[in-house]
Amino acid sequence: MSSDMSVAVKSGLEGVVAAATTLSSVDGEAGELIIGGYRLEEFAGRATFEETIHLLWYGSLPTAAQLRDLMATLAANRPLPEATSSLIRSAAADRMTAMDALRMALDSLSLVTRTEDHNDRTAQPLGLIARIPTIIADYARLLAGTDVIAPDPELGEAANYLYMLRGARPKPEHVRALDTYLNTVIDHGLNASTFTARVIASTGSDIVSALVGALGALKGPLHGGAPGPALDMVFEIGTADRAEAVIRAKLERGERLMGFGHRVYKVRDPRADVLAVAAARLLERGAADPALYGLVRHVETTALRLLEEYKPGRRLQTNVEFYTALVLHSIGLEAELFTPTFAMSRAAGWTAHYFEQQSTGRLIRPQSIYTGPHDRQWVPLETR
Ligand code: COA
């Protein structure tokens, strides 16, 4: 498009509807998230991650037999190709971030998708979804200087992930909390990483490329990279009496508070509520630190009050990342693993969107307005 400045540029694409989807619905004014027809609050604390994958992928909760099949397929696909394992070892030797290691390792899974049955629509995505937790857990153990642990086919996705990270069978309440977390973040409308996956799918490119692109988008602090910094802020505050001063100083410096604000939600993010309930449940069962829990709640109240003071009318509320930090920390995950664990779940959403987009057959290709100069004259090299 030429430089017709009367055309409004929506550089963040806000309000632009670029896809129709049956996967999830985000209503930012009502504070409602629907996944596969169910309100988040209805299923997130009850379902296993595998049940939610089935819901997203096949449009319904599984029967007992379907769930057994899905769990068996995922468990059988957990081991990594040797080349991927060796890449992870090199990344650990260079102490790369877990997200960079995951991105590189995910890319190398073209080694397996290229040999899979291309007539079976689920083989590739399930093969990728199953291997992501193995990559993360192997990498975390190598970084910590410990040996990797083979996946346990007897365990479900959440339990096996915690087992591979720690080398011991996890507590049931930790597995429950992790399932709730994975269910909560599995899909979320046309967020930046899902949009990236759909743009790549729309060109007819392969599923590994779509996932690698999506992962790159998720990594940024404005999308999936916020929970680590959100927890850092809570630790920096340290005690409730310091909350006001620390947060005020951040806002005075023009910093953003991680874990607050959202492009779509103008009321409280329903995922924050679901995870706050999961954190409270961990606390009741003695599986969370009461002092940290109390501090987090106090920091949240103070942050919301000060955001209203410094940014009146912007309707900045708690988002999913704030309670993600508390839940994942309480079940023993290092902050470095928060975003990779988000990716482990969202990969199920990305893959479902990949196929949904491909089925439309439509290339995503917006336009830009040219704002550079016109009519420049060629100057020969020797006179420039
Ligand atoms: N802390 C302080 N101020 C914030 C803020 C935050 N977390 N989020 C937004 N604002 C302010 C902006 O500075 C802007 O102020 P201004 O009107 O004075 O310029 C105003 O609120 C509107 O922000 P805008 O950048 O238009 O919002 P957005 O829709 O682009 O931002 C996020 C959405 C998520 C990128 C943003 O809220 C943010 O950066 N949050 C922190 C990171 C985070 O938690 N990410 C995880 C999202 S699930």
CSV table of C-alpha atoms and ligand atoms in Angstrom, one decimal:
chain,number,residue,atom,x,y,z
A,1,MET,CA,0.0,0.0,0.0
A,2,SER,CA,1.3,3.5,-0.8
A,3,SER,CA,1.7,6.2,1.9
A,4,ASP,CA,-2.0,7.1,2.2
A,5,MET,CA,-1.8,8.5,5.8
A,6,SER,CA,-5.5,8.6,6.1
A,7,VAL,CA,-5.4,4.8,6.7
A,8,ALA,CA,-5.1,4.1,10.4
A,9,VAL,CA,-2.2,1.8,11.2
A,10,LYS,CA,-2.9,-0.7,14.0
A,11,SER,CA,0.6,-1.7,14.7
A,12,GLY,CA,-0.5,-4.1,17.5
A,13,LEU,CA,-3.4,-5.4,15.3
A,14,GLU,CA,-5.7,-4.8,18.3
A,15,GLY,CA,-9.3,-5.4,17.4
A,16,VAL,CA,-8.4,-7.1,14.1
A,17,VAL,CA,-10.1,-10.5,13.6
A,18,ALA,CA,-7.8,-12.7,11.6
A,19,ALA,CA,-9.1,-16.2,12.2
A,20,ALA,CA,-12.3,-18.1,13.1
A,21,THR,CA,-11.6,-20.9,15.6
A,22,THR,CA,-13.4,-23.6,17.5
A,23,LEU,CA,-10.5,-24.0,19.9
A,24,SER,CA,-10.9,-21.2,22.5
A,25,SER,CA,-12.7,-17.9,23.1
A,26,VAL,CA,-11.3,-15.0,25.1
A,27,ASP,CA,-13.8,-12.3,26.3
A,28,GLY,CA,-11.7,-9.5,27.7
A,29,GLU,CA,-14.6,-7.5,29.1
A,30,ALA,CA,-16.4,-10.4,30.7
A,31,GLY,CA,-13.2,-11.9,31.9
A,32,GLU,CA,-14.2,-15.2,30.4
A,33,LEU,CA,-12.0,-17.9,28.7
A,34,ILE,CA,-13.7,-20.9,27.0
A,35,ILE,CA,-11.7,-23.8,25.8
A,36,GLY,CA,-13.4,-26.4,23.5
A,37,GLY,CA,-16.8,-25.2,24.8
A,38,TYR,CA,-16.0,-25.3,28.5
A,39,ARG,CA,-15.4,-22.3,30.8
A,40,LEU,CA,-11.9,-22.6,32.2
A,41,GLU,CA,-13.2,-22.7,35.8
A,42,GLU,CA,-15.3,-25.7,34.9
A,43,PHE,CA,-12.5,-28.1,33.9
A,44,ALA,CA,-9.1,-26.7,34.7
A,45,GLY,CA,-8.9,-27.9,38.3
A,46,ARG,CA,-10.5,-31.3,37.4
A,47,ALA,CA,-9.0,-32.5,34.1
A,48,THR,CA,-5.7,-34.0,33.5
A,49,PHE,CA,-3.5,-32.3,30.9
A,50,GLU,CA,-4.1,-35.3,28.6
A,51,GLU,CA,-7.8,-34.9,28.8
A,52,THR,CA,-7.5,-31.2,27.9
A,53,ILE,CA,-5.2,-32.1,24.9
A,54,HIS,CA,-7.9,-34.5,23.8
A,55,LEU,CA,-10.6,-31.8,24.2
A,56,LEU,CA,-8.6,-29.4,22.1
A,57,TRP,CA,-7.5,-31.9,19.5
A,58,TYR,CA,-10.6,-34.0,19.0
A,59,GLY,CA,-13.3,-31.5,20.2
A,60,SER,CA,-14.5,-33.6,23.2
A,61,LEU,CA,-13.3,-35.0,26.5
A,62,PRO,CA,-12.0,-38.5,26.0
A,63,THR,CA,-13.7,-41.7,27.0
A,64,ALA,CA,-11.6,-44.0,29.3
A,65,ALA,CA,-10.4,-46.0,26.3
A,66,GLN,CA,-9.6,-42.9,24.3
A,67,LEU,CA,-7.6,-41.5,27.2
A,68,ARG,CA,-5.7,-44.7,27.6
A,69,ASP,CA,-4.8,-44.6,23.9
A,70,LEU,CA,-3.7,-41.0,24.0
A,71,MET,CA,-1.6,-41.5,27.2
A,72,ALA,CA,0.1,-44.6,25.6
A,73,THR,CA,0.9,-42.6,22.4
A,74,LEU,CA,2.3,-39.7,24.3
A,75,ALA,CA,4.4,-42.0,26.6
A,76,ALA,CA,5.7,-44.0,23.7
A,77,ASN,CA,6.9,-40.8,22.0
A,78,ARG,CA,8.8,-39.3,24.9
A,79,PRO,CA,12.4,-40.5,24.1
A,80,LEU,CA,14.5,-38.1,22.1
A,81,PRO,CA,16.6,-38.8,19.0
A,82,GLU,CA,20.3,-39.1,19.7
A,83,ALA,CA,21.1,-36.0,17.8
A,84,THR,CA,18.6,-34.0,19.9
A,85,SER,CA,20.2,-35.3,23.1
A,86,SER,CA,23.6,-34.4,21.9
A,87,LEU,CA,22.5,-30.9,20.9
A,88,ILE,CA,21.0,-30.4,24.4
A,89,ARG,CA,24.4,-31.5,25.9
A,90,SER,CA,26.2,-28.9,23.8
A,91,ALA,CA,23.7,-26.2,24.8
A,92,ALA,CA,24.2,-27.1,28.5
A,93,ALA,CA,27.9,-27.0,28.1
A,94,ASP,CA,27.5,-23.4,26.8
A,95,ARG,CA,25.0,-22.6,29.6
A,96,MET,CA,22.4,-21.3,27.1
A,97,THR,CA,19.0,-20.3,28.5
A,98,ALA,CA,16.4,-23.0,28.8
A,99,MET,CA,14.2,-21.3,26.1
A,100,ASP,CA,17.1,-21.1,23.6
A,101,ALA,CA,18.0,-24.8,24.3
A,102,LEU,CA,14.4,-25.8,23.8
A,103,ARG,CA,14.1,-23.8,20.6
A,104,MET,CA,17.2,-25.5,19.1
A,105,ALA,CA,16.2,-28.9,20.3
A,106,LEU,CA,12.6,-28.5,19.0
A,107,ASP,CA,14.0,-27.6,15.6
A,108,SER,CA,16.0,-30.8,15.5
A,109,LEU,CA,12.8,-32.8,15.9
A,110,SER,CA,12.4,-32.6,12.2
A,111,LEU,CA,14.5,-35.7,12.4
A,112,VAL,CA,11.5,-37.6,13.7
A,113,THR,CA,8.6,-35.8,12.0
A,114,ARG,CA,10.1,-36.4,8.6
A,115,THR,CA,9.9,-40.2,9.1
A,116,GLU,CA,6.4,-40.3,10.7
A,117,ASP,CA,3.2,-41.5,9.0
A,118,HIS,CA,2.0,-38.4,7.1
A,119,ASN,CA,-1.5,-39.9,6.6
A,120,ASP,CA,-2.0,-39.9,10.4
A,121,ARG,CA,-2.8,-36.3,11.2
A,122,THR,CA,-2.0,-36.7,14.9
A,123,ALA,CA,1.3,-38.5,14.6
A,124,GLN,CA,3.5,-35.4,14.1
A,125,PRO,CA,1.8,-33.1,16.7
A,126,LEU,CA,1.6,-35.8,19.4
A,127,GLY,CA,5.2,-36.8,18.7
A,128,LEU,CA,6.3,-33.2,19.3
A,129,ILE,CA,4.0,-32.5,22.3
A,130,ALA,CA,5.4,-35.7,23.9
A,131,ARG,CA,9.0,-34.8,23.4
A,132,ILE,CA,9.0,-31.2,24.6
A,133,PRO,CA,8.9,-32.1,28.4
A,134,THR,CA,11.7,-34.5,27.9
A,135,ILE,CA,13.8,-31.8,26.3
A,136,ILE,CA,13.1,-29.4,29.1
A,137,ALA,CA,13.7,-31.9,31.9
A,138,ASP,CA,16.9,-33.3,30.3
A,139,TYR,CA,18.2,-29.8,29.8
A,140,ALA,CA,17.4,-28.7,33.4
A,141,ARG,CA,19.3,-31.8,34.8
A,142,LEU,CA,22.3,-31.3,32.6
A,143,LEU,CA,22.5,-27.6,33.5
A,144,ALA,CA,22.4,-28.7,37.2
A,145,GLY,CA,25.3,-31.1,36.5
A,146,THR,CA,23.2,-34.2,37.0
A,147,ASP,CA,22.4,-37.1,34.7
A,148,VAL,CA,19.2,-37.2,32.7
A,149,ILE,CA,16.4,-39.6,33.8
A,150,ALA,CA,14.6,-41.8,31.3
A,151,PRO,CA,10.9,-41.0,31.1
A,152,ASP,CA,8.5,-43.4,33.0
A,153,PRO,CA,5.8,-44.7,30.7
A,154,GLU,CA,3.6,-45.6,33.7
A,155,LEU,CA,3.2,-41.9,34.6
A,156,GLY,CA,1.0,-39.3,33.0
A,157,GLU,CA,2.4,-36.1,31.4
A,158,ALA,CA,2.5,-33.9,34.5
A,159,ALA,CA,3.8,-36.6,36.8
A,160,ASN,CA,6.4,-37.8,34.4
A,161,TYR,CA,7.7,-34.2,33.8
A,162,LEU,CA,8.2,-33.7,37.6
A,163,TYR,CA,9.7,-37.2,37.8
A,164,MET,CA,12.2,-36.5,35.0
A,165,LEU,CA,13.1,-33.2,36.6
A,166,ARG,CA,13.7,-34.6,40.1
A,167,GLY,CA,14.3,-38.3,39.8
A,168,ALA,CA,11.6,-39.0,42.4
A,169,ARG,CA,7.9,-39.7,42.2
A,170,PRO,CA,6.1,-36.4,42.7
A,171,LYS,CA,3.5,-35.7,45.4
A,172,PRO,CA,0.0,-36.1,44.1
A,173,GLU,CA,-0.9,-32.5,45.0
A,174,HIS,CA,2.0,-31.2,42.9
A,175,VAL,CA,0.8,-33.3,40.0
A,176,ARG,CA,-2.7,-31.9,40.4
A,177,ALA,CA,-1.4,-28.3,40.6
A,178,LEU,CA,0.8,-28.8,37.5
A,179,ASP,CA,-2.2,-30.4,35.6
A,180,THR,CA,-4.3,-27.3,36.5
A,181,TYR,CA,-1.5,-25.0,35.3
A,182,LEU,CA,-1.1,-26.9,32.0
A,183,ASN,CA,-4.8,-26.9,31.4
A,184,THR,CA,-5.0,-23.2,32.2
A,185,VAL,CA,-2.5,-22.1,29.6
A,186,ILE,CA,-3.1,-24.6,26.8
A,187,ASP,CA,-4.8,-22.2,24.5
A,188,HIS,CA,-5.8,-18.5,24.5
A,189,GLY,CA,-7.3,-17.2,21.3
A,190,LEU,CA,-5.1,-15.5,18.8
A,191,ASN,CA,-2.2,-14.6,21.2
A,192,ALA,CA,1.1,-13.6,19.7
A,193,SER,CA,2.7,-17.1,19.6
A,194,THR,CA,-0.4,-18.8,18.3
A,195,PHE,CA,-0.8,-16.1,15.6
A,196,THR,CA,2.9,-16.7,14.7
A,197,ALA,CA,2.1,-20.4,14.3
A,198,ARG,CA,-0.9,-19.7,12.2
A,199,VAL,CA,1.0,-17.3,9.9
A,200,ILE,CA,3.6,-20.0,9.3
A,201,ALA,CA,0.9,-22.6,8.8
A,202,SER,CA,-0.8,-20.3,6.3
A,203,THR,CA,2.2,-20.4,4.0
A,204,GLY,CA,2.0,-24.2,3.8
A,205,SER,CA,5.1,-24.6,5.8
A,206,ASP,CA,5.7,-27.6,8.1
A,207,ILE,CA,4.6,-28.1,11.7
A,208,VAL,CA,8.1,-28.0,13.3
A,209,SER,CA,8.7,-24.6,11.7
A,210,ALA,CA,5.4,-23.3,13.0
A,211,LEU,CA,6.3,-24.5,16.6
A,212,VAL,CA,9.8,-23.1,16.5
A,213,GLY,CA,8.4,-19.7,15.3
A,214,ALA,CA,5.7,-19.8,18.0
A,215,LEU,CA,8.3,-20.6,20.7
A,216,GLY,CA,10.4,-17.6,19.6
A,217,ALA,CA,7.3,-15.4,20.1
A,218,LEU,CA,6.5,-16.9,23.5
A,219,LYS,CA,10.0,-16.2,24.8
A,220,GLY,CA,9.6,-12.5,25.0
A,221,PRO,CA,8.8,-10.9,28.4
A,222,LEU,CA,5.6,-9.2,27.0
A,223,HIS,CA,4.1,-12.7,26.3
A,224,GLY,CA,5.4,-15.8,28.1
A,225,GLY,CA,8.5,-14.5,29.7
A,226,ALA,CA,6.8,-12.6,32.5
A,227,PRO,CA,6.4,-15.1,35.4
A,228,GLY,CA,10.1,-15.3,36.2
A,229,PRO,CA,10.4,-11.5,36.5
A,230,ALA,CA,7.1,-11.4,38.4
A,231,LEU,CA,8.6,-13.8,41.0
A,232,ASP,CA,11.8,-11.8,41.0
A,233,MET,CA,9.8,-8.7,42.0
A,234,VAL,CA,8.1,-10.6,44.9
A,235,PHE,CA,11.5,-11.7,46.1
A,236,GLU,CA,13.0,-8.3,45.7
A,237,ILE,CA,10.2,-6.9,47.8
A,238,GLY,CA,10.9,-9.6,50.4
A,239,THR,CA,8.5,-8.5,53.1
A,240,ALA,CA,5.1,-7.0,53.0
A,241,ASP,CA,6.2,-3.6,54.6
A,242,ARG,CA,8.5,-3.0,51.6
A,243,ALA,CA,5.9,-3.6,48.9
A,244,GLU,CA,4.6,-0.1,48.5
A,245,ALA,CA,8.0,1.5,48.3
A,246,VAL,CA,9.5,-1.0,45.8
A,247,ILE,CA,6.5,-0.9,43.5
A,248,ARG,CA,6.1,2.8,43.7
A,249,ALA,CA,9.8,3.2,42.8
A,250,LYS,CA,9.3,0.9,39.7
A,251,LEU,CA,6.3,2.9,38.5
A,252,GLU,CA,8.2,6.2,39.1
A,253,ARG,CA,11.0,4.9,36.9
A,254,GLY,CA,8.3,4.1,34.2
A,255,GLU,CA,8.9,0.3,34.5
A,256,ARG,CA,6.1,-2.2,33.8
A,257,LEU,CA,5.0,-4.5,36.6
A,258,MET,CA,5.4,-8.1,35.3
A,259,GLY,CA,2.2,-10.1,35.9
A,260,PHE,CA,-0.1,-7.2,35.4
A,261,GLY,CA,-2.0,-5.8,32.4
A,262,HIS,CA,-3.2,-7.5,29.3
A,263,ARG,CA,-4.0,-6.6,25.7
A,264,VAL,CA,-7.4,-8.3,25.8
A,265,TYR,CA,-8.5,-8.6,29.5
A,266,LYS,CA,-9.7,-5.3,30.9
A,267,VAL,CA,-11.0,-7.1,34.0
A,268,ARG,CA,-9.2,-9.8,36.0
A,269,ASP,CA,-7.7,-12.6,33.9
A,270,PRO,CA,-9.8,-15.7,34.7
A,271,ARG,CA,-6.6,-17.7,34.5
A,272,ALA,CA,-5.2,-15.7,37.4
A,273,ASP,CA,-8.3,-16.8,39.5
A,274,VAL,CA,-7.9,-20.5,38.6
A,275,LEU,CA,-4.2,-20.4,39.5
A,276,ALA,CA,-4.9,-18.5,42.7
A,277,VAL,CA,-7.3,-21.3,43.7
A,278,ALA,CA,-4.7,-23.9,42.8
A,279,ALA,CA,-2.1,-22.0,44.9
A,280,ALA,CA,-4.6,-21.9,47.9
A,281,ARG,CA,-5.2,-25.6,47.5
A,282,LEU,CA,-1.4,-26.3,47.7
A,283,LEU,CA,-1.3,-24.1,50.8
A,284,GLU,CA,-4.2,-26.0,52.4
A,285,ARG,CA,-2.4,-29.3,51.8
A,286,GLY,CA,0.8,-28.0,53.3
A,287,ALA,CA,2.5,-28.0,49.9
A,288,ALA,CA,3.2,-24.2,49.6
A,289,ASP,CA,5.1,-21.7,51.7
A,290,PRO,CA,2.5,-19.7,53.7
A,291,ALA,CA,4.8,-16.7,54.1
A,292,LEU,CA,5.4,-16.5,50.3
A,293,TYR,CA,1.7,-17.0,49.6
A,294,GLY,CA,0.8,-14.2,52.0
A,295,LEU,CA,3.4,-11.9,50.5
A,296,VAL,CA,2.2,-12.6,47.0
A,297,ARG,CA,-1.3,-11.6,47.9
A,298,HIS,CA,-0.1,-8.5,49.5
A,299,VAL,CA,2.0,-7.6,46.6
A,300,GLU,CA,-0.9,-8.1,44.2
A,301,THR,CA,-3.2,-5.8,46.3
A,302,THR,CA,-0.6,-3.1,46.5
A,303,ALA,CA,0.3,-3.3,42.8
A,304,LEU,CA,-3.3,-3.0,41.7
A,305,ARG,CA,-3.8,0.0,44.0
A,306,LEU,CA,-0.6,1.7,42.7
A,307,LEU,CA,-1.4,0.9,39.0
A,308,GLU,CA,-4.7,2.6,39.4
A,309,GLU,CA,-2.9,5.6,41.0
A,310,TYR,CA,-0.1,5.8,38.3
A,311,LYS,CA,-2.1,4.6,35.3
A,312,PRO,CA,-5.7,5.7,36.0
A,313,GLY,CA,-8.3,4.4,33.6
A,314,ARG,CA,-5.9,1.9,31.9
A,315,ARG,CA,-7.7,-0.9,33.6
A,316,LEU,CA,-4.6,-2.9,34.5
A,317,GLN,CA,-5.4,-6.1,36.3
A,318,THR,CA,-3.6,-9.2,37.5
A,319,ASN,CA,-2.7,-11.5,34.6
A,320,VAL,CA,-2.0,-15.2,34.4
A,321,GLU,CA,1.7,-14.8,34.8
A,322,PHE,CA,1.5,-13.5,38.4
A,323,TYR,CA,0.0,-16.6,39.8
A,324,THR,CA,1.9,-18.9,37.4
A,325,ALA,CA,5.0,-17.8,39.3
A,326,LEU,CA,3.5,-18.8,42.7
A,327,VAL,CA,2.1,-22.1,41.5
A,328,LEU,CA,5.2,-23.3,39.6
A,329,HIS,CA,7.5,-22.1,42.4
A,330,SER,CA,5.4,-23.9,45.0
A,331,ILE,CA,5.7,-27.2,43.1
A,332,GLY,CA,9.5,-26.8,43.0
A,333,LEU,CA,10.2,-25.5,39.5
A,334,GLU,CA,13.1,-23.1,39.0
A,335,ALA,CA,12.1,-19.7,37.5
A,336,GLU,CA,14.2,-20.6,34.5
A,337,LEU,CA,11.7,-23.4,33.7
A,338,PHE,CA,8.5,-21.3,33.9
A,339,THR,CA,8.4,-20.2,30.3
A,340,PRO,CA,9.5,-23.6,28.9
A,341,THR,CA,6.7,-25.2,31.0
A,342,PHE,CA,4.3,-22.8,29.5
A,343,ALA,CA,5.5,-23.9,26.1
A,344,MET,CA,5.0,-27.5,27.0
A,345,SER,CA,1.3,-26.8,27.4
A,346,ARG,CA,0.8,-24.2,24.7
A,347,ALA,CA,2.4,-26.5,22.1
A,348,ALA,CA,-0.9,-28.5,22.2
A,349,GLY,CA,-2.7,-25.2,21.3
A,350,TRP,CA,-0.2,-24.3,18.6
A,351,THR,CA,-0.5,-27.7,16.9
A,352,ALA,CA,-4.3,-27.6,16.9
A,353,HIS,CA,-4.2,-24.0,15.5
A,354,TYR,CA,-1.7,-25.1,12.9
A,355,PHE,CA,-4.1,-27.6,11.4
A,356,GLU,CA,-7.1,-25.3,11.8
A,357,GLN,CA,-5.3,-22.6,9.8
A,358,GLN,CA,-4.1,-25.0,7.1
A,359,SER,CA,-7.7,-26.2,6.6
A,360,THR,CA,-8.7,-22.7,5.6
A,361,GLY,CA,-6.2,-22.7,2.8
A,362,ARG,CA,-5.8,-18.9,3.2
A,363,LEU,CA,-2.4,-17.2,3.3
A,364,ILE,CA,-2.2,-14.6,6.1
A,365,ARG,CA,-0.7,-11.5,4.5
A,366,PRO,CA,-1.6,-8.0,5.9
A,367,GLN,CA,-0.4,-4.7,4.4
A,368,SER,CA,1.9,-1.9,5.5
A,369,ILE,CA,2.0,1.8,4.7
A,370,TYR,CA,5.2,3.0,3.2
A,371,THR,CA,6.5,6.0,5.2
A,372,GLY,CA,10.0,6.3,3.6
A,373,PRO,CA,11.2,8.9,1.0
A,374,HIS,CA,10.1,8.9,-2.7
A,375,ASP,CA,11.9,9.9,-5.9
A,376,ARG,CA,15.5,9.4,-4.7
A,377,GLN,CA,18.0,9.7,-7.5
A,378,TRP,CA,20.6,7.0,-8.2
A,379,VAL,CA,24.2,8.1,-7.1
A,380,PRO,CA,27.1,6.2,-8.6
A,381,LEU,CA,29.3,4.4,-6.0
A,382,GLU,CA,32.3,6.5,-6.6
A,383,THR,CA,30.4,9.7,-5.9
A,384,ARG,CA,28.6,8.6,-2.7
B,1,COA,N1,2.9,-2.0,34.5
B,1,COA,C1,2.8,-0.7,34.4
B,1,COA,N2,2.2,-0.1,33.4
B,1,COA,C2,1.6,-0.8,32.4
B,1,COA,C3,1.6,-2.2,32.5
B,1,COA,C4,2.3,-2.8,33.6
B,1,COA,N3,2.3,-4.2,33.7
B,1,COA,N4,0.9,-2.7,31.4
B,1,COA,C5,0.5,-1.6,30.7
B,1,COA,N5,0.9,-0.5,31.3
B,1,COA,C6,0.6,0.9,30.9
B,1,COA,C7,1.5,1.3,29.7
B,1,COA,O1,2.7,1.8,30.1
B,1,COA,C8,0.6,2.3,29.1
B,1,COA,O2,0.7,3.5,29.8
B,1,COA,P1,0.5,4.9,29.0
B,1,COA,O3,-1.0,4.9,28.6
B,1,COA,O4,0.8,5.9,30.1
B,1,COA,O5,1.4,4.9,27.8
B,1,COA,C9,-0.9,1.7,29.3
B,1,COA,O6,-0.7,0.9,30.5
B,1,COA,C10,-1.4,0.9,28.2
B,1,COA,O7,-0.4,-0.1,27.9
B,1,COA,P2,-0.3,-0.7,26.4
B,1,COA,O8,1.2,-0.8,26.1
B,1,COA,O9,-1.2,-0.1,25.4
B,1,COA,O10,-0.9,-2.1,26.7
B,1,COA,P3,-0.7,-3.4,25.8
B,1,COA,O11,-2.1,-3.9,25.5
B,1,COA,O12,0.2,-3.2,24.7
B,1,COA,O13,0.1,-4.3,26.9
B,1,COA,C11,1.0,-6.1,28.0
B,1,COA,C12,-0.2,-5.6,27.3
B,1,COA,C13,0.7,-7.5,28.5
B,1,COA,C14,2.2,-6.2,27.0
B,1,COA,C15,1.4,-5.1,29.1
B,1,COA,O14,0.3,-5.0,30.0
B,1,COA,C16,2.6,-5.5,29.9
B,1,COA,O15,3.7,-5.2,29.4
B,1,COA,N6,2.5,-6.3,31.0
B,1,COA,C17,3.6,-6.7,31.7
B,1,COA,C18,4.2,-8.0,31.1
B,1,COA,C19,3.3,-9.2,31.4
B,1,COA,O16,2.8,-9.4,32.5
B,1,COA,N7,3.1,-10.0,30.3
B,1,COA,C20,2.3,-11.2,30.4
B,1,COA,C21,1.0,-11.0,29.7
B,1,COA,S1,-0.1,-12.4,29.9
